[in-house]
C-alpha positions as a Python dict, from the first residue, in 0.01 Angstrom:
ca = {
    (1, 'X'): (0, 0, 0),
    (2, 'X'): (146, 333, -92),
    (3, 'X'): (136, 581, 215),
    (4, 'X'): (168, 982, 212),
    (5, 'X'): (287, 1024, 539),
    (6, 'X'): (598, 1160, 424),
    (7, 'X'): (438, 1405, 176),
    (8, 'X'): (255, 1559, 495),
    (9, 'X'): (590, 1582, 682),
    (10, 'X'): (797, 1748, 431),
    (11, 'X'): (494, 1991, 387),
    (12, 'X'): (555, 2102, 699),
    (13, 'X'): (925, 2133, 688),
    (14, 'X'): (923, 2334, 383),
    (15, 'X'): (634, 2574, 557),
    (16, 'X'): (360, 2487, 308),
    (17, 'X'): (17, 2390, 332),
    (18, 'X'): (-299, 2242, 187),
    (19, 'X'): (-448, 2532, 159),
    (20, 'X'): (-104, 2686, -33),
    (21, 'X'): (-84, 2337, -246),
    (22, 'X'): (-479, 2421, -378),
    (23, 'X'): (-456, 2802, -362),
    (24, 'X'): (-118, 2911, -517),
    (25, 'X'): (-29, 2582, -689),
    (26, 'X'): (-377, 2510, -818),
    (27, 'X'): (-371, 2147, -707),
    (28, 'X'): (-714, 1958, -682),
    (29, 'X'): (-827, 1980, -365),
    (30, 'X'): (-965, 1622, -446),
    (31, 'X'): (-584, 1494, -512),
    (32, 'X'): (-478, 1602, -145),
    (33, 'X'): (-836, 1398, -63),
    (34, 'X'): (-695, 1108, -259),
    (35, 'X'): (-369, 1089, -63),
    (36, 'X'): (-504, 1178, 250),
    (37, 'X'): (-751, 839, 230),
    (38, 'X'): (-396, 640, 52),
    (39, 'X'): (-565, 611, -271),
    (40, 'X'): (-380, 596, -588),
    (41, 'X'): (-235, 944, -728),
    (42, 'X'): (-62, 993, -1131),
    (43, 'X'): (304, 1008, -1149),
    (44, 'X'): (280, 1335, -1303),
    (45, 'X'): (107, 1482, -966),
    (46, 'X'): (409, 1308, -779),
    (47, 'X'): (643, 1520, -1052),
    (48, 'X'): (478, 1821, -959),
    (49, 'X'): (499, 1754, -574),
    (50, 'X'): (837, 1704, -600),
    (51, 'X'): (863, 2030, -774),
    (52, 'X'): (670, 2256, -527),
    (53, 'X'): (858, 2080, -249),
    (54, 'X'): (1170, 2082, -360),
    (55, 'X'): (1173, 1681, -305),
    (56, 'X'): (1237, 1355, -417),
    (57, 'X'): (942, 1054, -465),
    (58, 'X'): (1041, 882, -132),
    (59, 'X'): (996, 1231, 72),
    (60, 'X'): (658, 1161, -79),
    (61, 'X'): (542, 846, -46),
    (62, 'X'): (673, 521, 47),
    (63, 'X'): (553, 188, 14),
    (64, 'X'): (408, -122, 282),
    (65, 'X'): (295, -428, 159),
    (66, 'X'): (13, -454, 402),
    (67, 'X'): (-154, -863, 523),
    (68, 'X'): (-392, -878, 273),
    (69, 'X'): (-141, -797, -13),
    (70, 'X'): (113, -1029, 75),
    (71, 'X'): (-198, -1301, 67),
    (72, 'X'): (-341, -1229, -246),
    (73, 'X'): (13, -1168, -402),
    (74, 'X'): (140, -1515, -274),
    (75, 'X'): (-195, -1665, -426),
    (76, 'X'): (-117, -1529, -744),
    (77, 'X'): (268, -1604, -755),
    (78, 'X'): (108, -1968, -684),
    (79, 'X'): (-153, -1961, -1005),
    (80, 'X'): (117, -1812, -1226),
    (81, 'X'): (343, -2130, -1123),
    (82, 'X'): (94, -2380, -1230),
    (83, 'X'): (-10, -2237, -1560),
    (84, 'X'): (370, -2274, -1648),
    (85, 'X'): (427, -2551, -1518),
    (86, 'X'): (93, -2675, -1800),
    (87, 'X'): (294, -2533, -2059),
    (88, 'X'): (617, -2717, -2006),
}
C-alpha cells in the first residue's frame, strides 16, 4: 500500500500547506483527498509535488505491503506457477 505520510511531513518542513498546495499551486483539492484516504495518485502529480517541495518521490510516499497484499500476491505467484508448469 502506498502511504503519504511523508508528503505531509515534508509539507511542513518546507512551511507549506494544503491550503497553499490548492490556492497558489492550483492542485485539486480532491488529489490532497486522494492521498489523505492512501488512494492511488498519477506520477505526473508526484512530478509536480516534488517540484513545489523541492523533493524527491520517497519524501513523498513510500511503500508497505500490508496482510492482505502479501496473501493475495502469494496466491497469485502460486496460479502463475501452475499455468507454467501446463505449458512445459
Amino acid at each position: 500500500m502506498i502511504n503519504y505520510d511523508n508528503c505531509w511531513e515534508t509539507m511542513s518542513k518546507r512551511g507549506i500547506t494544503k491550503y497553499a498546495l490548492i490556492y497558489h499551486y492550483g492542485m485539486s483539492s480532491n488529489t490532497l483527498r486522494r492521498m489523505a484516504h492512501g488512494e492511488p495518485i498519477t506520477t505526473s502529480t508526484i512530478n509536480e509535488l516534488c517540484l513545489i517541495l523541492h523533493c524527491r518521490p520517497e519524501d513523498i510516499l513510500s511503500f508497505e505491503v500490508t496482510a492482505e497484499e502479501k496473501i493475495y500476491n502469494e496466491k497469485r505467484e502460486a496460479e502463475i506457477s501452475i499455468k507454467k508448469k501446463k505449458r512445459t
